[in-house]
Amino acid sequence: MLGTLIALAPSIIGFGNASTPILRRFGRCGDLSYGVYLYAFMIQQVLIWRFGARMTFAGHLAWASALSLAFAWLSWHLIEKPSLGLKQIYRSGAAKVVTMIRSKSGPRYREALRDQ
């Protein structure tokens, strides 16, 4: 038993660090992890509220997984990815503001104010 546990830990770490074609293609649909995190609990609760014990555990699991992934995909493509694109706009705008503030607080700007 102890030998199995000792061999299992490095095997799991090795598998986690492996880069296979299947694992490299996993992110091609977008980063769904945050969307799954946001929507999974709500979807599970709605399914339990709506269907309760009339649906089996496997049915709940299948529907919750499918709906969570669908909502996460929609969230990534309609909200998260476009929002990340705004980062460049605000970053360039913020850089212009910082440059403007620095130029107006520099020695030449203060001298020009004194001369007025």
Short mmCIF file of C-alpha atoms in Angstrom, two decimals:
data_model
loop_
_atom_site.label_atom_id
_atom_site.label_comp_id
_atom_site.label_asym_id
_atom_site.label_seq_id
_atom_site.Cartn_x
_atom_site.Cartn_y
_atom_site.Cartn_z
CA MET A 1 0.00 0.00 0.00
CA LEU A 2 2.73 2.47 0.94
CA GLY A 3 4.69 1.58 -2.19
CA THR A 4 1.63 2.34 -4.33
CA LEU A 5 1.18 5.74 -2.68
CA ILE A 6 4.86 6.57 -3.11
CA ALA A 7 4.69 5.67 -6.81
CA LEU A 8 1.34 7.38 -7.36
CA ALA A 9 2.42 10.92 -6.39
CA PRO A 10 5.24 11.26 -8.98
CA SER A 11 3.02 9.64 -11.61
CA ILE A 12 0.29 12.22 -11.05
CA ILE A 13 2.79 15.09 -11.16
CA GLY A 14 4.36 13.67 -14.33
CA PHE A 15 0.96 13.36 -15.99
CA GLY A 16 0.05 16.90 -14.94
CA ASN A 17 3.25 18.30 -16.45
CA ALA A 18 2.92 16.28 -19.66
CA SER A 19 2.25 18.15 -22.87
CA THR A 20 0.34 16.03 -25.34
CA PRO A 21 -1.47 17.10 -28.52
CA ILE A 22 -4.80 16.53 -26.77
CA LEU A 23 -3.86 18.74 -23.83
CA ARG A 24 -2.45 21.47 -26.11
CA ARG A 25 -5.75 21.62 -28.03
CA PHE A 26 -7.82 21.91 -24.86
CA GLY A 27 -7.77 25.72 -24.70
CA ARG A 28 -8.72 26.37 -28.31
CA CYS A 29 -12.34 27.12 -27.35
CA GLY A 30 -11.30 29.75 -24.83
CA ASP A 31 -10.67 29.85 -21.12
CA LEU A 32 -13.81 28.30 -19.66
CA SER A 33 -12.55 27.82 -16.11
CA TYR A 34 -13.85 31.08 -14.64
CA GLY A 35 -17.23 30.70 -16.33
CA VAL A 36 -17.61 27.16 -14.98
CA TYR A 37 -16.66 28.49 -11.55
CA LEU A 38 -19.30 31.23 -11.80
CA TYR A 39 -22.22 29.30 -13.24
CA ALA A 40 -21.88 25.67 -12.07
CA PHE A 41 -23.31 26.09 -8.58
CA MET A 42 -26.26 28.15 -9.79
CA ILE A 43 -27.05 25.63 -12.52
CA GLN A 44 -26.81 22.70 -10.08
CA GLN A 45 -29.19 24.43 -7.69
CA VAL A 46 -31.71 25.19 -10.43
CA LEU A 47 -31.62 21.58 -11.64
CA ILE A 48 -32.16 20.28 -8.11
CA TRP A 49 -34.97 22.78 -7.53
CA ARG A 50 -36.67 21.94 -10.83
CA PHE A 51 -36.18 18.16 -11.02
CA GLY A 52 -35.21 17.08 -7.50
CA ALA A 53 -35.28 13.33 -6.98
CA ARG A 54 -37.08 12.71 -10.28
CA MET A 55 -33.68 12.83 -12.03
CA THR A 56 -30.86 10.44 -11.19
CA PHE A 57 -27.48 11.58 -9.94
CA ALA A 58 -25.96 10.73 -13.33
CA GLY A 59 -28.63 12.83 -15.03
CA HIS A 60 -27.96 15.79 -12.75
CA LEU A 61 -24.23 15.42 -13.35
CA ALA A 62 -24.60 15.23 -17.13
CA TRP A 63 -27.01 18.17 -17.39
CA ALA A 64 -25.07 20.33 -14.92
CA SER A 65 -21.80 19.65 -16.74
CA ALA A 66 -23.23 20.34 -20.19
CA LEU A 67 -25.06 23.50 -19.15
CA SER A 68 -22.11 24.81 -17.13
CA LEU A 69 -19.76 24.37 -20.09
CA ALA A 70 -22.27 25.99 -22.44
CA PHE A 71 -22.75 29.01 -20.16
CA ALA A 72 -18.99 29.24 -19.60
CA TRP A 73 -18.38 29.22 -23.37
CA LEU A 74 -20.96 31.97 -23.89
CA SER A 75 -19.50 33.96 -21.02
CA TRP A 76 -15.97 33.70 -22.44
CA HIS A 77 -16.95 34.76 -25.96
CA LEU A 78 -19.55 37.41 -25.10
CA ILE A 79 -18.17 38.98 -21.90
CA GLU A 80 -14.67 37.96 -20.80
CA LYS A 81 -12.73 38.01 -24.09
CA PRO A 82 -14.15 41.38 -25.25
CA SER A 83 -13.46 42.81 -21.78
CA LEU A 84 -9.84 41.70 -21.96
CA GLY A 85 -9.56 43.53 -25.28
CA LEU A 86 -10.47 46.77 -23.50
CA LYS A 87 -7.37 46.41 -21.37
CA GLN A 88 -5.14 47.68 -24.20
CA ILE A 89 -7.35 50.73 -24.76
CA TYR A 90 -7.30 51.77 -21.12
CA ARG A 91 -3.64 50.91 -20.71
CA SER A 92 -2.64 53.17 -23.62
CA GLY A 93 -4.98 55.92 -22.37
CA ALA A 94 -3.55 55.67 -18.87
CA ALA A 95 -0.01 55.89 -20.24
CA LYS A 96 -0.92 59.13 -22.02
CA VAL A 97 -2.36 60.59 -18.83
CA VAL A 98 0.74 59.65 -16.83
CA THR A 99 2.98 61.19 -19.49
CA MET A 100 0.89 64.35 -19.48
CA ILE A 101 1.02 64.62 -15.68
CA ARG A 102 4.75 64.05 -15.62
CA SER A 103 5.35 66.63 -18.31
CA LYS A 104 3.20 69.21 -16.48
CA SER A 105 4.95 68.58 -13.20
CA GLY A 106 8.43 68.79 -14.69
CA PRO A 107 10.84 71.70 -14.16
CA ARG A 108 10.06 73.39 -17.49
CA TYR A 109 6.34 73.47 -16.75
CA ARG A 110 6.97 74.98 -13.28
CA GLU A 111 9.26 77.62 -14.78
CA ALA A 112 6.61 78.54 -17.33
CA LEU A 113 4.06 78.95 -14.53
CA ARG A 114 6.44 81.18 -12.57
CA ASP A 115 7.04 83.41 -15.59
CA GLN A 116 3.34 84.16 -16.03
#
